[in-house]
């Protein structure tokens, strides 16, 4: 029988990558000055599992390399090799090498052998640096049976306690019988009196004759589990030796009394509870299954809203029972929605955990001293958002390290502690998560930003407020670093960071104090599947404005609305002139016949404001976001659509795009 | 009645591989991801055989074997260690804890089935 093990590869890769992450974070925690045994144990266990799995599933390169790693770790664990910073560095690099090997194995491509060979050599040299007995599997040298041997004579005297290690002489006899023709003679000790016998002890000793061409090593192998629990003599059975054959063992049946193991039958009721899987805290589920579930719950929420709307028109007395049931449906749907959303929530640690290594490596490369602090790593966020925020965050952390934190000398000269601090902080605020990346470095230089902006042809008058100057950093192609380093100047600018965050319906703000540091604040919705929106009416149509973008709604006095040039209008809001755009113009609907109320919704994005003229404000509600591009096609100024309680489709406005689109037209 | 085996390993892929292999050979398998979970399971149900990895978080394989041996139900039960170490010291440690024997990783499904069949007869 040959079983195909490839079905387990996916699990093996997943757990191995997790194991590598565990190793990495534990290695970074490892302080050569005070080594915690459990930390090394954790690292060792992870390496050990990867090695074992690699061997079992046929990834020999992985298991061979990890074996070196494991041997080194074992020496560290047992204390025979001191933990040094160099060793930790070597182990970290080895983790990368294993990752490369695993990636290559998973993708079915050859591994980057130069990388691997270099690390392998380093590991081998480290191991050779101190002669420690290798834990090789070489067994004792086996002698071939003498030429004349036709088998083996075996004297086997088990110790009384043999059964108590779960062993059974019959198992060994069966195994020997499988090697050839076995005859056995059982002996009871002559001096044994019945009073001395213990039902749980093994008192029988054996004289065996095995007619077989098997080597002595093979025969000894059968006794491997009990060799220190018995007396064992094995001698060749020569052709000349003609002793009478002993009792033939067949099918493992012999006339020894069974051990007392069966003497204590346990009455087990058939109704005994099944405990399989009990205690396993989690299961792995493919994400697409969860996505389907979330989608279905979204549909259910819409259906429920339709029912609620229909129910609202019914006579509460006549339909009391129906309405009670509808109210219950409402509660249950909400609870279901929340728990289903909860499934996809992952702690921020998912992203934060990659930064200690990044900071460790980059700080080393830049010759800076930097400490990373994370706060609120257990704050939860939707998986799809977490995955998309990882790259922007990485970029911001790189920036903080490269441009923000000064060198140790510069810091000391400025009267700051030698070690810079980068803080990652996550917290929930309302329906959003706020992530802060702050450093205590040199801060942003207003003058340098302005100079750079002008050299790039951007409009940057001196009158700009600090906040507006900082926003210039987010302009495409902007970089103040004088030298493009291989750390952060990779051509991916802050504009990409901002674009990614806006695409998640998020906001990004920047604060800085010269000499004291920079702080980037990102605000994101907890999930992309549901949106808090303000529903507004234009004629017969309903539109949703994301609540995150809404600053206020107001009724403008006619004298506050001014027309500039031919058609551009602005509205005065507390002495600030804000561009005004009628939503019906924007979406190509006829103006409402009677609209003298000048109802406006003030939205803000990228630090710029825009007033949208609407016919009516309908209220605030949570809507299930449907992707327009996958269901219909991309619509300008709209980020998505939703289905309302009455079954109609409402488009969701894209505040960022609206502001970007209208601003230049008005400014011109 | 098919024979119920408890497979203990912190590595999900190893556990699944062992379970799948033994199930295809007609055994019933219960999985546990560490020694503590295994011990809890073993206290509720008597397994015919326990296969345990050595290095595991929470409770390692040796401690599990030691604890199992103190239970009346597991006095004579075959308890096999799955190990990547085959040095005499490691084996002695296992024996001292009360293990019946060991299976050295990596092993293939055929070796696993052969060993289990031998032990369970």
Coordinates of N, CA, C and O in Angstrom, one line a residue, chain A residues 164, chain B residues 39 43 63-76 79 97-98:
Chain A
X164 N 4.7 -3.5 32.3 CA 4.3 -2.1 32.8 C 4.9 -1.0 31.9 O 4.6 0.1 32.1
Chain B
X39 N -4.0 13.9 27.7 CA -4.2 13.3 29.0 C -5.7 13.5 29.4 O -6.3 12.5 29.9
X43 N -8.3 10.3 30.0 CA -9.0 10.1 31.3 C -10.4 9.8 31.1 O -11.1 9.2 31.9
X63 N 6.3 13.7 29.7 CA 5.5 13.9 30.8 C 4.1 13.2 30.6 O 3.5 12.7 31.6
X64 N 3.6 13.3 29.4 CA 2.4 12.6 29.1 C 2.4 11.1 29.4 O 1.6 10.6 30.1
X65 N 3.5 10.5 29.0 CA 3.7 9.1 29.2 C 3.7 8.8 30.7 O 3.1 7.9 31.2
X66 N 4.5 9.6 31.4 CA 4.6 9.4 32.9 C 3.3 9.5 33.5 O 2.9 8.6 34.3
X67 N 2.5 10.5 33.1 CA 1.2 10.7 33.7 C 0.2 9.5 33.3 O -0.6 9.1 34.1
X68 N 0.3 9.1 32.1 CA -0.6 8.0 31.6 C -0.3 6.7 32.4 O -1.2 6.0 32.8
X69 N 0.9 6.5 32.6 CA 1.3 5.2 33.3 C 0.7 5.2 34.7 O 0.6 4.1 35.3
X70 N 0.5 6.3 35.3 CA -0.1 6.3 36.7 C -1.6 6.0 36.7 O -2.2 5.8 37.7
X71 N -2.2 6.1 35.5 CA -3.6 5.8 35.4 C -3.8 4.3 35.3 O -3.2 3.6 34.5
X72 N -4.7 3.7 36.1 CA -5.0 2.2 36.1 C -5.2 1.7 34.7 O -4.7 0.7 34.3
X73 N -6.0 2.5 33.9 CA -6.4 2.1 32.6 C -5.2 2.0 31.6 O -5.2 1.3 30.6
X74 N -4.1 2.6 31.9 CA -3.0 2.7 31.0 C -1.7 2.0 31.5 O -0.6 2.3 31.1
X75 N -1.9 1.2 32.5 CA -0.8 0.5 33.1 C 0.0 -0.3 32.1 O 1.2 -0.4 32.1
X76 N -0.8 -1.0 31.2 CA -0.1 -1.9 30.2 C -0.3 -1.5 28.8 O 0.0 -2.2 27.9
X79 N 2.4 2.6 24.7 CA 2.6 4.1 24.5 C 3.8 4.3 23.7 O 4.9 4.0 24.2
X97 N 10.5 7.0 31.4 CA 9.2 7.6 31.6 C 8.0 6.6 31.5 O 6.9 6.8 32.0
X98 N 8.3 5.5 30.9 CA 7.3 4.4 30.8 C 6.9 4.1 29.4 O 5.9 3.4 29.2

